GROMACS .gro file of C-alpha atoms in nm:
model
  300
    1MET     CA    1  -4.558   6.313  -3.763
    2LYS     CA    2  -4.452   6.270  -4.175
    3ARG     CA    3  -4.814   6.362  -4.206
    4ILE     CA    4  -4.779   6.667  -4.013
    5ILE     CA    5  -4.504   6.747  -4.163
    6LEU     CA    6  -4.682   6.746  -4.480
    7ILE     CA    7  -4.967   6.934  -4.417
    8SER     CA    8  -4.701   7.220  -4.276
    9MET     CA    9  -4.531   7.225  -4.637
   10VAL     CA   10  -4.893   7.246  -4.814
   11LEU     CA   11  -4.990   7.548  -4.619
   12LEU     CA   12  -4.657   7.691  -4.670
   13THR     CA   13  -4.685   7.667  -5.040
   14VAL     CA   14  -5.010   7.780  -5.014
   15GLY     CA   15  -4.915   8.075  -4.869
   16GLN     CA   16  -4.631   8.110  -5.101
   17ILE     CA   17  -4.807   8.134  -5.431
   18SER     CA   18  -5.130   8.353  -5.279
   19TYR     CA   19  -4.804   8.593  -5.216
   20ALA     CA   20  -4.701   8.529  -5.534
   21ALA     CA   21  -5.001   8.590  -5.717
   22LEU     CA   22  -5.090   8.892  -5.567
   23ALA     CA   23  -4.772   9.044  -5.647
   24SER     CA   24  -4.775   8.962  -6.001
   25GLY     CA   25  -5.129   9.048  -6.067
   26GLN     CA   26  -5.196   8.750  -6.239
   27ASP     CA   27  -5.578   8.629  -6.333
   28THR     CA   28  -5.802   8.627  -6.038
   29ARG     CA   29  -6.003   8.327  -6.160
   30GLN     CA   30  -5.656   8.149  -6.201
   31ILE     CA   31  -5.577   8.253  -5.824
   32GLN     CA   32  -5.937   8.101  -5.701
   33GLU     CA   33  -5.889   7.782  -5.880
   34ARG     CA   34  -5.560   7.753  -5.681
   35VAL     CA   35  -5.713   7.883  -5.388
   36ARG     CA   36  -5.988   7.614  -5.390
   37ARG     CA   37  -5.722   7.326  -5.468
   38ALA     CA   38  -5.518   7.454  -5.173
   39GLU     CA   39  -5.853   7.466  -4.967
   40ALA     CA   40  -5.954   7.131  -5.106
   41ASP     CA   41  -5.571   7.025  -4.989
   42ASN     CA   42  -5.626   7.169  -4.692
   43GLU     CA   43  -5.950   7.038  -4.560
   44ARG     CA   44  -5.850   6.657  -4.690
   45LEU     CA   45  -5.509   6.731  -4.450
   46LYS     CA   46  -5.750   6.889  -4.168
   47ARG     CA   47  -5.934   6.530  -4.218
   48GLU     CA   48  -5.649   6.344  -4.232
   49LEU     CA   49  -5.513   6.553  -3.869
   50ARG     CA   50  -5.783   6.455  -3.679
   51ASN     CA   51  -5.768   6.112  -3.793
   52LEU     CA   52  -5.463   6.112  -3.685
   53LYS     CA   53  -5.503   6.290  -3.330
   54THR     CA   54  -5.770   5.990  -3.357
   55ASP     CA   55  -5.567   5.724  -3.369
   56LEU     CA   56  -5.280   5.843  -3.169
   57SER     CA   57  -5.533   5.902  -2.900
   58GLY     CA   58  -5.645   5.528  -2.924
   59LYS     CA   59  -5.297   5.420  -2.940
   60LEU     CA   60  -5.215   5.635  -2.654
   61ASP     CA   61  -5.500   5.490  -2.470
   62THR     CA   62  -5.418   5.155  -2.541
   63SER     CA   63  -5.039   5.203  -2.434
   64ASN     CA   64  -5.156   5.416  -2.118
   65SER     CA   65  -5.417   5.062  -2.022
   66LYS     CA   66  -5.078   4.832  -2.102
   67ILE     CA   67  -4.896   5.083  -1.853
   68ASP     CA   68  -5.095   5.053  -1.595
   69THR     CA   69  -5.166   4.702  -1.631
   70LEU     CA   70  -4.789   4.656  -1.602
   71SER     CA   71  -4.819   4.864  -1.263
   72SER     CA   72  -5.008   4.669  -1.132
   73ARG     CA   73  -4.817   4.368  -1.214
   74LEU     CA   74  -4.493   4.498  -1.113
   75GLU     CA   75  -4.687   4.632  -0.772
   76ALA     CA   76  -4.782   4.258  -0.734
   77SER     CA   77  -4.451   4.142  -0.809
   78ASP     CA   78  -4.312   4.388  -0.577
   79GLN     CA   79  -4.586   4.282  -0.318
   80ASN     CA   80  -4.515   3.874  -0.358
   81VAL     CA   81  -4.144   3.998  -0.311
   82ARG     CA   82  -4.188   4.134  -0.010
   83ASN     CA   83  -4.397   3.828   0.088
   84LEU     CA   84  -4.140   3.599   0.002
   85ASN     CA   85  -3.858   3.824   0.190
   86ASP     CA   86  -4.066   3.823   0.499
   87GLN     CA   87  -4.124   3.413   0.479
   88LEU     CA   88  -3.771   3.386   0.392
   89GLY     CA   89  -3.646   3.601   0.709
   90ASN     CA   90  -3.905   3.399   0.928
   91ARG     CA   91  -3.745   3.059   0.833
   92ILE     CA   92  -3.428   3.186   0.846
   93ALA     CA   93  -3.451   3.268   1.211
   94SER     CA   94  -3.615   2.973   1.278
   95THR     CA   95  -3.349   2.790   1.069
   96GLU     CA   96  -3.094   2.925   1.302
   97GLY     CA   97  -3.279   2.888   1.633
   98HIS     CA   98  -3.346   2.534   1.538
   99THR     CA   99  -2.929   2.520   1.466
  100ASP     CA  100  -2.805   2.670   1.755
  101GLN     CA  101  -2.990   2.419   1.982
  102LYS     CA  102  -2.897   2.133   1.801
  103LEU     CA  103  -2.532   2.273   1.818
  104SER     CA  104  -2.564   2.335   2.146
  105SER     CA  105  -2.729   1.978   2.209
  106LEU     CA  106  -2.457   1.804   1.952
  107ASP     CA  107  -2.167   2.046   2.178
  108SER     CA  108  -2.308   1.871   2.470
  109SER     CA  109  -2.343   1.523   2.320
  110ILE     CA  110  -1.969   1.522   2.193
  111ASN     CA  111  -1.806   1.671   2.539
  112ARG     CA  112  -1.992   1.387   2.696
  113ASN     CA  113  -1.884   1.125   2.419
  114THR     CA  114  -1.544   1.266   2.428
  115LEU     CA  115  -1.540   1.196   2.827
  116LEU     CA  116  -1.640   0.884   2.750
  117PHE     CA  117  -1.404   0.797   2.506
  118ILE     CA  118  -1.135   0.910   2.640
  119VAL     CA  119  -1.193   0.711   3.025
  120GLY     CA  120  -1.272   0.429   2.767
  121GLY     CA  121  -0.938   0.467   2.588
  122LEU     CA  122  -0.797   0.476   2.930
  123ALA     CA  123  -0.930   0.187   3.088
  124LEU     CA  124  -0.855  -0.023   2.790
  125ALA     CA  125  -0.475   0.107   2.800
  126LEU     CA  126  -0.474   0.009   3.153
  127LEU     CA  127  -0.681  -0.320   3.101
  128SER     CA  128  -0.403  -0.404   2.755
  129GLY     CA  129  -0.122  -0.311   2.964
  130LEU     CA  130  -0.234  -0.566   3.269
  131ILE     CA  131  -0.326  -0.859   2.986
  132TYR     CA  132   0.034  -0.760   2.819
  133PHE     CA  133   0.240  -0.784   3.170
  134PHE     CA  134   0.060  -1.092   3.308
  135LEU     CA  135   0.108  -1.271   2.954
  136ARG     CA  136   0.482  -1.125   2.940
  137ARG     CA  137   0.556  -1.284   3.270
  138ARG     CA  138   0.362  -1.597   3.168
  139ILE     CA  139   0.500  -1.627   2.846
  140THR     CA  140   0.868  -1.595   3.016
  141ARG     CA  141   0.841  -1.826   3.310
  142ASP     CA  142   0.711  -2.079   3.028
  143ASN     CA  143   1.003  -1.999   2.763
  144SER     CA  144   1.211  -2.046   3.108
  145ASP     CA  145   1.028  -2.400   3.186
  146LEU     CA  146   1.106  -2.484   2.802
  147ALA     CA  147   1.440  -2.387   2.789
  148GLU     CA  148   1.544  -2.569   3.070
  149ARG     CA  149   1.377  -2.888   2.992
  150LEU     CA  150   1.498  -2.866   2.666
  151THR     CA  151   1.823  -2.808   2.827
  152ARG     CA  152   1.763  -3.144   3.078
  153THR     CA  153   1.623  -3.309   2.784
  154ARG     CA  154   1.919  -3.249   2.520
  155GLU     CA  155   2.175  -3.363   2.834
  156ALA     CA  156   2.020  -3.637   2.890
  157LEU     CA  157   2.032  -3.735   2.497
  158GLU     CA  158   2.383  -3.625   2.522
  159GLU     CA  159   2.464  -3.894   2.766
  160GLU     CA  160   2.280  -4.135   2.622
  161GLY     CA  161   2.432  -4.103   2.323
  162VAL     CA  162   2.814  -4.109   2.477
  163LYS     CA  163   2.716  -4.419   2.669
  164LEU     CA  164   2.593  -4.573   2.356
  165ASP     CA  165   2.900  -4.438   2.183
  166ASN     CA  166   3.124  -4.596   2.421
  167LYS     CA  167   2.964  -4.929   2.411
  168LEU     CA  168   3.032  -4.861   2.013
  169ILE     CA  169   3.333  -4.810   2.064
  170GLU     CA  170   3.435  -5.105   2.239
  171VAL     CA  171   3.267  -5.333   2.045
  172LEU     CA  172   3.430  -5.181   1.721
  173SER     CA  173   3.800  -5.242   1.921
  174SER     CA  174   3.685  -5.579   2.017
  175LYS     CA  175   3.644  -5.676   1.626
  176MET     CA  176   3.992  -5.491   1.539
  177GLN     CA  177   4.153  -5.672   1.794
  178ALA     CA  178   3.968  -6.025   1.703
  179SER     CA  179   4.010  -5.967   1.317
  180ASN     CA  180   4.373  -6.065   1.303
  181ALA     CA  181   4.617  -6.160   1.540
  182SER     CA  182   4.918  -6.030   1.329
  183GLY     CA  183   4.754  -5.695   1.300
  184ASP     CA  184   4.649  -5.729   0.928
  185PRO     CA  185   4.309  -5.718   0.812
  186ILE     CA  186   4.081  -5.996   0.744
  187ARG     CA  187   4.112  -6.156   0.408
  188SER     CA  188   3.839  -6.352   0.218
  189GLY     CA  189   4.022  -6.676   0.082
  190ASP     CA  190   4.291  -6.581  -0.113
  191SER     CA  191   4.107  -6.260  -0.191
  192GLU     CA  192   4.215  -5.922  -0.132
  193PRO     CA  193   4.211  -5.796   0.215
  194ASP     CA  194   3.893  -5.743   0.399
  195HIS     CA  195   3.836  -5.350   0.461
  196SER     CA  196   3.475  -5.344   0.563
  197LEU     CA  197   3.502  -5.341   0.922
  198ALA     CA  198   3.812  -5.059   0.921
  199LEU     CA  199   3.598  -4.833   0.651
  200LYS     CA  200   3.281  -4.888   0.927
  201VAL     CA  201   3.530  -4.805   1.228
  202ALA     CA  202   3.658  -4.536   1.028
  203ASP     CA  203   3.297  -4.382   0.992
  204GLU     CA  204   3.228  -4.446   1.302
  205ILE     CA  205   3.477  -4.219   1.426
  206VAL     CA  206   3.408  -3.952   1.243
  207ARG     CA  207   3.062  -3.942   1.322
  208ILE     CA  208   3.172  -3.963   1.677
  209GLU     CA  209   3.392  -3.674   1.660
  210LYS     CA  210   3.190  -3.438   1.505
  211ASN     CA  211   2.933  -3.525   1.809
  212LEU     CA  212   3.203  -3.441   2.041
  213ASN     CA  213   3.297  -3.116   1.880
  214VAL     CA  214   2.923  -3.012   1.952
  215MET     CA  215   2.849  -3.157   2.309
  216GLY     CA  216   2.911  -2.943   2.629
  217PRO     CA  217   3.222  -3.009   2.821
  218GLU     CA  218   2.985  -3.084   3.126
  219THR     CA  219   2.830  -3.401   2.944
  220ARG     CA  220   2.895  -3.705   3.153
  221GLY     CA  221   3.075  -3.998   3.011
  222LEU     CA  222   3.254  -3.718   2.770
  223LYS     CA  223   3.572  -3.765   2.858
  224GLN     CA  224   3.548  -4.131   2.868
  225LEU     CA  225   3.426  -4.098   2.489
  226ALA     CA  226   3.707  -3.875   2.350
  227ALA     CA  227   3.944  -4.078   2.529
  228SER     CA  228   3.792  -4.409   2.397
  229VAL     CA  229   3.831  -4.250   2.025
  230GLY     CA  230   4.195  -4.186   2.067
  231ARG     CA  231   4.242  -4.522   2.159
  232ILE     CA  232   4.084  -4.685   1.883
  233ARG     CA  233   4.225  -4.435   1.639
  234ASP     CA  234   4.578  -4.538   1.775
  235ASN     CA  235   4.457  -4.887   1.683
  236PHE     CA  236   4.300  -4.802   1.363
  237ALA     CA  237   4.660  -4.700   1.299
  238ALA     CA  238   4.828  -4.965   1.364
  239LYS     CA  239   4.673  -5.207   1.182
  240GLY     CA  240   4.820  -4.995   0.888
  241TYR     CA  241   4.528  -4.787   0.856
  242GLU     CA  242   4.530  -4.400   0.787
  243LEU     CA  243   4.233  -4.133   0.856
  244VAL     CA  244   4.289  -3.819   0.629
  245GLU     CA  245   4.242  -3.508   0.773
  246MET     CA  246   4.041  -3.250   0.577
  247LEU     CA  247   3.804  -3.064   0.763
  248ASN     CA  248   3.836  -2.696   0.773
  249ARG     CA  249   4.114  -2.722   0.521
  250PRO     CA  250   4.093  -2.570   0.161
  251TYR     CA  251   3.982  -2.776  -0.140
  252ASP     CA  252   4.175  -2.831  -0.422
  253PRO     CA  253   3.974  -2.926  -0.717
  254GLY     CA  254   4.234  -3.205  -0.833
  255MET     CA  255   4.084  -3.367  -0.526
  256LYS     CA  256   3.985  -3.740  -0.569
  257VAL     CA  257   3.638  -3.669  -0.359
  258ILE     CA  258   3.289  -3.655  -0.402
  259ALA     CA  259   3.204  -3.317  -0.286
  260ASN     CA  260   2.884  -3.132  -0.243
  261PHE     CA  261   2.919  -2.743  -0.267
  262ARG     CA  262   2.692  -2.486  -0.083
  263PRO     CA  263   2.733  -2.084  -0.070
  264ASP     CA  264   2.896  -1.896   0.217
  265GLU     CA  265   2.864  -1.536   0.216
  266ASN     CA  266   3.145  -1.489   0.483
  267LEU     CA  267   3.388  -1.641   0.233
  268LYS     CA  268   3.583  -1.469  -0.011
  269PRO     CA  269   3.460  -1.461  -0.404
  270ASP     CA  270   3.738  -1.742  -0.468
  271GLU     CA  271   3.771  -1.913  -0.134
  272GLN     CA  272   3.641  -2.313  -0.070
  273ILE     CA  273   3.730  -2.468   0.270
  274ILE     CA  274   3.578  -2.831   0.337
  275THR     CA  275   3.321  -2.765   0.636
  276ARG     CA  276   3.191  -3.070   0.650
  277ILE     CA  277   3.283  -3.464   0.614
  278ILE     CA  278   2.984  -3.725   0.521
  279LYS     CA  279   3.268  -3.967   0.488
  280PRO     CA  280   3.658  -3.996   0.559
  281GLN     CA  281   3.885  -4.048   0.295
  282VAL     CA  282   4.082  -4.407   0.460
  283ASN     CA  283   4.431  -4.540   0.311
  284PHE     CA  284   4.550  -4.822   0.362
  285GLY     CA  285   4.951  -4.924   0.324
  286GLY     CA  286   4.962  -4.522   0.156
  287VAL     CA  287   4.700  -4.700  -0.104
  288MET     CA  288   4.334  -4.481  -0.094
  289ILE     CA  289   4.093  -4.765  -0.022
  290GLN     CA  290   3.793  -4.525   0.004
  291ALA     CA  291   3.709  -4.181  -0.133
  292ALA     CA  292   3.586  -3.863   0.087
  293GLN     CA  293   3.264  -3.755   0.065
  294ILE     CA  294   3.290  -3.401   0.154
  295GLU     CA  295   3.065  -3.054   0.161
  296VAL     CA  296   3.300  -2.756   0.041
  297SER     CA  297   3.147  -2.407   0.136
  298GLN     CA  298   3.263  -2.132  -0.110
  299GLY     CA  299   3.206  -1.736  -0.150
  300GLU     CA  300   2.951  -1.594  -0.349
   0.00000   0.00000   0.00000
């Protein structure tokens, strides 16, 4: 394109020169020389123009060839895309058909399995209910029988315990009566009185009275045992012994006792109550001969 513009400018220059030469009346030889140079330049430019045209024609042919090649490839690509589109459409249609068929089969299977599951669940629930009913009935009956057997066993043990305690009271009463006909405690030689029997009696009185408090009123021999304990207490007191009552009374830190403490949430924080007598306090003639061993409940 630049060459064409250059040629046009040269031609225009030649024309201007010819016109100027003729108009000014210059020498013909100079004009001819300039014309020859202009014609030579014109020929050279024409050759260059032909060469440029040939070059442009070759490049144009090459470009057209490439365009044809690209067009062919584009058509082939379009054809491949159409083929792929058709194949994809066919596969989608086939897949939809298989999917619909599988969904239909799955729906049918689910409905059948759901029905079987519901029926099985109802059957299992009914069976579980029946098993629970029979087991509960059996356990209730067994518990009733066990409670009845335990009650009979406890009553039998309590009655046997009452009998043994009655015999023990009789033995202790006989020993106390035979210990000293004058009512004084046994003395070992010229030493201080021997209180071992009295202390044994005191411990047994406390134990038996504790058992009496937990036995049912319908226990056989209970009244007879309570009466025997009352008599031995009177006999005990007649010989100068005293059982100090401490049960369910407030605890005083100044007491001369052996105390075990346990927390009790039902008591106030500063409240302390004697709730168990392990060994009683025994006095003889107003003098303590055995310190009490007790259990004290205290508020938390």
